[in-house]
Amino acid sequence: MKEIVIATQNKHKTDEYKHMLEPLGYTVYTLDEFPDIGEIIEDGETFEANAYIKAKTLQDVLHKDIIADDSGLMVEALDGAPGVYSARYAGEDVTYEDNNRLLMNNMSGIRNRQAAFITVICLLEQGCEPRYFTGILHGNIATESRGDNGFGYDPIFCISDGRHLAELTMEEKNAISHRALATQQLIMHLRKST
């Protein structure tokens, strides 16, 4: 089995990645298996930069193939915010609900609710240049929160059929999500290279 490290401690991301990579024969590790690695500061100005920072930092320490991603929500009426600050939109050490509440407040009275989730995956294999895979899911910011599945902004992100991402099963979400779209590109690359 080939080993790969996913640069996350987020259980929801871990589950999504394992669900897609284990059928390809990968043993998937996460940062939880490497407790000595401290916090990685994501101070890039783009999703690509943040994904690379995480991948390079881990590869320098672990000497393994690394998958790192950076994701965010870009809202057209807010000039692309929250963008790379999506996880800490309402400040440091806040909950998903805090971020959602602030976004809903900032969208109050705004008619243009178009938004997109973006994921950029950086695959950094030992001895290779980084490869990037991008997935985008277009939708709208809802006026109310719905659903119990997913995480982050999923309860307030409405897809084209009117459902909120948090109303989808993991299988449904994995078929259309920004992370799934980027991961599908990654998987096609991994299949070609093995």
PDB file of N, CA and C in Angstrom, residues 52-108:
ATOM      1  N   TYR A  52       0.132  25.081  -0.405  1.00  0.00           N
ATOM      2  CA  TYR A  52       1.557  24.775  -0.559  1.00  0.00           C
ATOM      3  C   TYR A  52       2.301  24.920   0.764  1.00  0.00           C
ATOM      4  N   ILE A  53       2.014  25.959   1.517  1.00  0.00           N
ATOM      5  CA  ILE A  53       2.680  26.164   2.811  1.00  0.00           C
ATOM      6  C   ILE A  53       2.490  24.934   3.693  1.00  0.00           C
ATOM      7  N   LYS A  54       1.264  24.428   3.760  1.00  0.00           N
ATOM      8  CA  LYS A  54       0.997  23.246   4.591  1.00  0.00           C
ATOM      9  C   LYS A  54       1.740  22.025   4.064  1.00  0.00           C
ATOM     10  N   ALA A  55       1.665  21.802   2.745  1.00  0.00           N
ATOM     11  CA  ALA A  55       2.298  20.620   2.160  1.00  0.00           C
ATOM     12  C   ALA A  55       3.810  20.642   2.347  1.00  0.00           C
ATOM     13  N   LYS A  56       4.431  21.754   2.056  1.00  0.00           N
ATOM     14  CA  LYS A  56       5.896  21.869   2.148  1.00  0.00           C
ATOM     15  C   LYS A  56       6.368  21.735   3.591  1.00  0.00           C
ATOM     16  N   THR A  57       5.663  22.369   4.516  1.00  0.00           N
ATOM     17  CA  THR A  57       6.038  22.277   5.926  1.00  0.00           C
ATOM     18  C   THR A  57       6.022  20.827   6.386  1.00  0.00           C
ATOM     19  N   LEU A  58       4.983  20.089   6.030  1.00  0.00           N
ATOM     20  CA  LEU A  58       4.884  18.689   6.446  1.00  0.00           C
ATOM     21  C   LEU A  58       5.905  17.809   5.749  1.00  0.00           C
ATOM     22  N   GLN A  59       6.101  18.029   4.458  1.00  0.00           N
ATOM     23  CA  GLN A  59       7.054  17.183   3.747  1.00  0.00           C
ATOM     24  C   GLN A  59       8.469  17.369   4.274  1.00  0.00           C
ATOM     25  N   ASP A  60       8.817  18.592   4.641  1.00  0.00           N
ATOM     26  CA  ASP A  60      10.148  18.847   5.196  1.00  0.00           C
ATOM     27  C   ASP A  60      10.379  18.064   6.478  1.00  0.00           C
ATOM     28  N   VAL A  61       9.330  17.803   7.235  1.00  0.00           N
ATOM     29  CA  VAL A  61       9.448  17.086   8.509  1.00  0.00           C
ATOM     30  C   VAL A  61       9.242  15.585   8.341  1.00  0.00           C
ATOM     31  N   LEU A  62       8.238  15.182   7.567  1.00  0.00           N
ATOM     32  CA  LEU A  62       7.832  13.774   7.495  1.00  0.00           C
ATOM     33  C   LEU A  62       8.478  12.993   6.356  1.00  0.00           C
ATOM     34  N   HIS A  63       8.942  13.681   5.325  1.00  0.00           N
ATOM     35  CA  HIS A  63       9.553  13.029   4.155  1.00  0.00           C
ATOM     36  C   HIS A  63       8.607  11.998   3.537  1.00  0.00           C
ATOM     37  N   LYS A  64       7.358  12.386   3.400  1.00  0.00           N
ATOM     38  CA  LYS A  64       6.337  11.542   2.781  1.00  0.00           C
ATOM     39  C   LYS A  64       5.580  12.367   1.740  1.00  0.00           C
ATOM     40  N   ASP A  65       4.797  11.674   0.910  1.00  0.00           N
ATOM     41  CA  ASP A  65       3.906  12.376  -0.009  1.00  0.00           C
ATOM     42  C   ASP A  65       2.804  13.039   0.809  1.00  0.00           C
ATOM     43  N   ILE A  66       2.468  14.261   0.435  1.00  0.00           N
ATOM     44  CA  ILE A  66       1.527  15.061   1.213  1.00  0.00           C
ATOM     45  C   ILE A  66       0.410  15.581   0.314  1.00  0.00           C
ATOM     46  N   ILE A  67      -0.796  15.563   0.859  1.00  0.00           N
ATOM     47  CA  ILE A  67      -1.922  16.256   0.238  1.00  0.00           C
ATOM     48  C   ILE A  67      -2.355  17.326   1.222  1.00  0.00           C
ATOM     49  N   ALA A  68      -2.351  18.559   0.756  1.00  0.00           N
ATOM     50  CA  ALA A  68      -2.826  19.670   1.581  1.00  0.00           C
ATOM     51  C   ALA A  68      -3.824  20.458   0.759  1.00  0.00           C
ATOM     52  N   ASP A  69      -4.813  20.990   1.428  1.00  0.00           N
ATOM     53  CA  ASP A  69      -5.750  21.823   0.688  1.00  0.00           C
ATOM     54  C   ASP A  69      -6.029  23.102   1.451  1.00  0.00           C
ATOM     55  N   ASP A  70      -6.543  24.038   0.738  1.00  0.00           N
ATOM     56  CA  ASP A  70      -7.116  25.212   1.365  1.00  0.00           C
ATOM     57  C   ASP A  70      -8.436  25.454   0.661  1.00  0.00           C
ATOM     58  N   SER A  71      -9.423  25.738   1.447  1.00  0.00           N
ATOM     59  CA  SER A  71     -10.768  25.929   0.926  1.00  0.00           C
ATOM     60  C   SER A  71     -11.349  27.200   1.493  1.00  0.00           C
ATOM     61  N   GLY A  72     -12.306  27.713   0.793  1.00  0.00           N
ATOM     62  CA  GLY A  72     -12.983  28.879   1.323  1.00  0.00           C
ATOM     63  C   GLY A  72     -14.234  29.195   0.547  1.00  0.00           C
ATOM     64  N   LEU A  73     -14.964  30.108   1.109  1.00  0.00           N
ATOM     65  CA  LEU A  73     -16.195  30.586   0.516  1.00  0.00           C
ATOM     66  C   LEU A  73     -15.957  31.994   0.008  1.00  0.00           C
ATOM     67  N   MET A  74     -16.301  32.218  -1.245  1.00  0.00           N
ATOM     68  CA  MET A  74     -16.168  33.548  -1.829  1.00  0.00           C
ATOM     69  C   MET A  74     -17.555  34.048  -2.204  1.00  0.00           C
ATOM     70  N   VAL A  75     -17.934  35.172  -1.614  1.00  0.00           N
ATOM     71  CA  VAL A  75     -19.258  35.751  -1.833  1.00  0.00           C
ATOM     72  C   VAL A  75     -19.108  36.974  -2.730  1.00  0.00           C
ATOM     73  N   GLU A  76     -19.807  36.938  -3.858  1.00  0.00           N
ATOM     74  CA  GLU A  76     -19.668  37.997  -4.863  1.00  0.00           C
ATOM     75  C   GLU A  76     -19.965  39.383  -4.288  1.00  0.00           C
ATOM     76  N   ALA A  77     -21.053  39.529  -3.554  1.00  0.00           N
ATOM     77  CA  ALA A  77     -21.452  40.843  -3.031  1.00  0.00           C
ATOM     78  C   ALA A  77     -20.503  41.367  -1.957  1.00  0.00           C
ATOM     79  N   LEU A  78     -19.663  40.494  -1.420  1.00  0.00           N
ATOM     80  CA  LEU A  78     -18.693  40.897  -0.393  1.00  0.00           C
ATOM     81  C   LEU A  78     -17.278  40.944  -0.963  1.00  0.00           C
ATOM     82  N   ASP A  79     -17.179  41.143  -2.283  1.00  0.00           N
ATOM     83  CA  ASP A  79     -15.884  41.237  -2.970  1.00  0.00           C
ATOM     84  C   ASP A  79     -14.987  40.029  -2.710  1.00  0.00           C
ATOM     85  N   GLY A  80     -15.592  38.848  -2.662  1.00  0.00           N
ATOM     86  CA  GLY A  80     -14.824  37.620  -2.495  1.00  0.00           C
ATOM     87  C   GLY A  80     -14.612  37.195  -1.056  1.00  0.00           C
ATOM     88  N   ALA A  81     -15.027  37.993  -0.108  1.00  0.00           N
ATOM     89  CA  ALA A  81     -14.911  37.597   1.302  1.00  0.00           C
ATOM     90  C   ALA A  81     -15.936  36.487   1.579  1.00  0.00           C
ATOM     91  N   PRO A  82     -15.669  35.653   2.538  1.00  0.00           N
ATOM     92  CA  PRO A  82     -14.538  35.628   3.453  1.00  0.00           C
ATOM     93  C   PRO A  82     -13.229  35.106   2.847  1.00  0.00           C
ATOM     94  N   GLY A  83     -13.266  34.412   1.700  1.00  0.00           N
ATOM     95  CA  GLY A  83     -12.048  33.997   0.996  1.00  0.00           C
ATOM     96  C   GLY A  83     -11.114  33.161   1.844  1.00  0.00           C
ATOM     97  N   VAL A  84      -9.812  33.507   1.805  1.00  0.00           N
ATOM     98  CA  VAL A  84      -8.818  32.716   2.549  1.00  0.00           C
ATOM     99  C   VAL A  84      -9.005  32.840   4.056  1.00  0.00           C
ATOM    100  N   TYR A  85      -9.854  33.744   4.479  1.00  0.00           N
ATOM    101  CA  TYR A  85     -10.131  33.915   5.914  1.00  0.00           C
ATOM    102  C   TYR A  85     -11.417  33.202   6.335  1.00  0.00           C
ATOM    103  N   SER A  86     -11.926  32.302   5.513  1.00  0.00           N
ATOM    104  CA  SER A  86     -13.213  31.661   5.780  1.00  0.00           C
ATOM    105  C   SER A  86     -13.281  30.995   7.148  1.00  0.00           C
ATOM    106  N   ALA A  87     -12.232  30.293   7.549  1.00  0.00           N
ATOM    107  CA  ALA A  87     -12.258  29.577   8.830  1.00  0.00           C
ATOM    108  C   ALA A  87     -12.242  30.523  10.019  1.00  0.00           C
ATOM    109  N   ARG A  88     -11.693  31.705   9.823  1.00  0.00           N
ATOM    110  CA  ARG A  88     -11.582  32.659  10.931  1.00  0.00           C
ATOM    111  C   ARG A  88     -12.262  33.990  10.591  1.00  0.00           C
ATOM    112  N   TYR A  89     -13.322  33.909   9.829  1.00  0.00           N
ATOM    113  CA  TYR A  89     -14.061  35.092   9.384  1.00  0.00           C
ATOM    114  C   TYR A  89     -14.561  35.924  10.562  1.00  0.00           C
ATOM    115  N   ALA A  90     -15.052  35.270  11.589  1.00  0.00           N
ATOM    116  CA  ALA A  90     -15.572  35.978  12.766  1.00  0.00           C
ATOM    117  C   ALA A  90     -14.494  36.157  13.836  1.00  0.00           C
ATOM    118  N   GLY A  91     -13.253  35.776  13.523  1.00  0.00           N
ATOM    119  CA  GLY A  91     -12.153  35.912  14.476  1.00  0.00           C
ATOM    120  C   GLY A  91     -11.486  34.577  14.743  1.00  0.00           C
ATOM    121  N   GLU A  92     -10.434  34.614  15.536  1.00  0.00           N
ATOM    122  CA  GLU A  92      -9.720  33.390  15.904  1.00  0.00           C
ATOM    123  C   GLU A  92     -10.552  32.599  16.917  1.00  0.00           C
ATOM    124  N   ASP A  93     -10.386  31.291  16.915  1.00  0.00           N
ATOM    125  CA  ASP A  93     -11.034  30.410  17.897  1.00  0.00           C
ATOM    126  C   ASP A  93     -12.547  30.606  17.967  1.00  0.00           C
ATOM    127  N   VAL A  94     -13.180  30.658  16.810  1.00  0.00           N
ATOM    128  CA  VAL A  94     -14.635  30.800  16.757  1.00  0.00           C
ATOM    129  C   VAL A  94     -15.248  29.502  16.235  1.00  0.00           C
ATOM    130  N   THR A  95     -16.538  29.373  16.400  1.00  0.00           N
ATOM    131  CA  THR A  95     -17.245  28.188  15.918  1.00  0.00           C
ATOM    132  C   THR A  95     -17.743  28.415  14.491  1.00  0.00           C
ATOM    133  N   TYR A  96     -18.143  27.316  13.854  1.00  0.00           N
ATOM    134  CA  TYR A  96     -18.771  27.429  12.540  1.00  0.00           C
ATOM    135  C   TYR A  96     -20.001  28.330  12.625  1.00  0.00           C
ATOM    136  N   GLU A  97     -20.745  28.180  13.704  1.00  0.00           N
ATOM    137  CA  GLU A  97     -21.961  28.982  13.883  1.00  0.00           C
ATOM    138  C   GLU A  97     -21.635  30.474  13.963  1.00  0.00           C
ATOM    139  N   ASP A  98     -20.520  30.824  14.622  1.00  0.00           N
ATOM    140  CA  ASP A  98     -20.111  32.233  14.698  1.00  0.00           C
ATOM    141  C   ASP A  98     -19.843  32.793  13.306  1.00  0.00           C
ATOM    142  N   ASN A  99     -19.109  32.025  12.490  1.00  0.00           N
ATOM    143  CA  ASN A  99     -18.821  32.466  11.122  1.00  0.00           C
ATOM    144  C   ASN A  99     -20.106  32.608  10.311  1.00  0.00           C
ATOM    145  N   ASN A 100     -20.992  31.621  10.439  1.00  0.00           N
ATOM    146  CA  ASN A 100     -22.255  31.664   9.696  1.00  0.00           C
ATOM    147  C   ASN A 100     -23.100  32.864  10.113  1.00  0.00           C
ATOM    148  N   ARG A 101     -23.159  33.122  11.404  1.00  0.00           N
ATOM    149  CA  ARG A 101     -23.952  34.247  11.918  1.00  0.00           C
ATOM    150  C   ARG A 101     -23.429  35.574  11.364  1.00  0.00           C
ATOM    151  N   LEU A 102     -22.098  35.755  11.386  1.00  0.00           N
ATOM    152  CA  LEU A 102     -21.521  36.996  10.872  1.00  0.00           C
ATOM    153  C   LEU A 102     -21.802  37.148   9.381  1.00  0.00           C
ATOM    154  N   LEU A 103     -21.641  36.067   8.631  1.00  0.00           N
ATOM    155  CA  LEU A 103     -21.901  36.140   7.194  1.00  0.00           C
ATOM    156  C   LEU A 103     -23.365  36.477   6.927  1.00  0.00           C
ATOM    157  N   MET A 104     -24.264  35.830   7.632  1.00  0.00           N
ATOM    158  CA  MET A 104     -25.692  36.122   7.446  1.00  0.00           C
ATOM    159  C   MET A 104     -25.992  37.585   7.790  1.00  0.00           C
ATOM    160  N   ASN A 105     -25.373  38.096   8.843  1.00  0.00           N
ATOM    161  CA  ASN A 105     -25.561  39.511   9.198  1.00  0.00           C
ATOM    162  C   ASN A 105     -25.023  40.425   8.102  1.00  0.00           C
ATOM    163  N   ASN A 106     -23.842  40.093   7.575  1.00  0.00           N
ATOM    164  CA  ASN A 106     -23.236  40.915   6.522  1.00  0.00           C
ATOM    165  C   ASN A 106     -24.020  40.855   5.212  1.00  0.00           C
ATOM    166  N   MET A 107     -24.786  39.792   5.026  1.00  0.00           N
ATOM    167  CA  MET A 107     -25.587  39.633   3.805  1.00  0.00           C
ATOM    168  C   MET A 107     -27.004  40.180   3.967  1.00  0.00           C
ATOM    169  N   SER A 108     -27.336  40.652   5.135  1.00  0.00           N
ATOM    170  CA  SER A 108     -28.685  41.161   5.394  1.00  0.00           C
ATOM    171  C   SER A 108     -29.025  42.292   4.419  1.00  0.00           C
TER     172      SER A 108
END
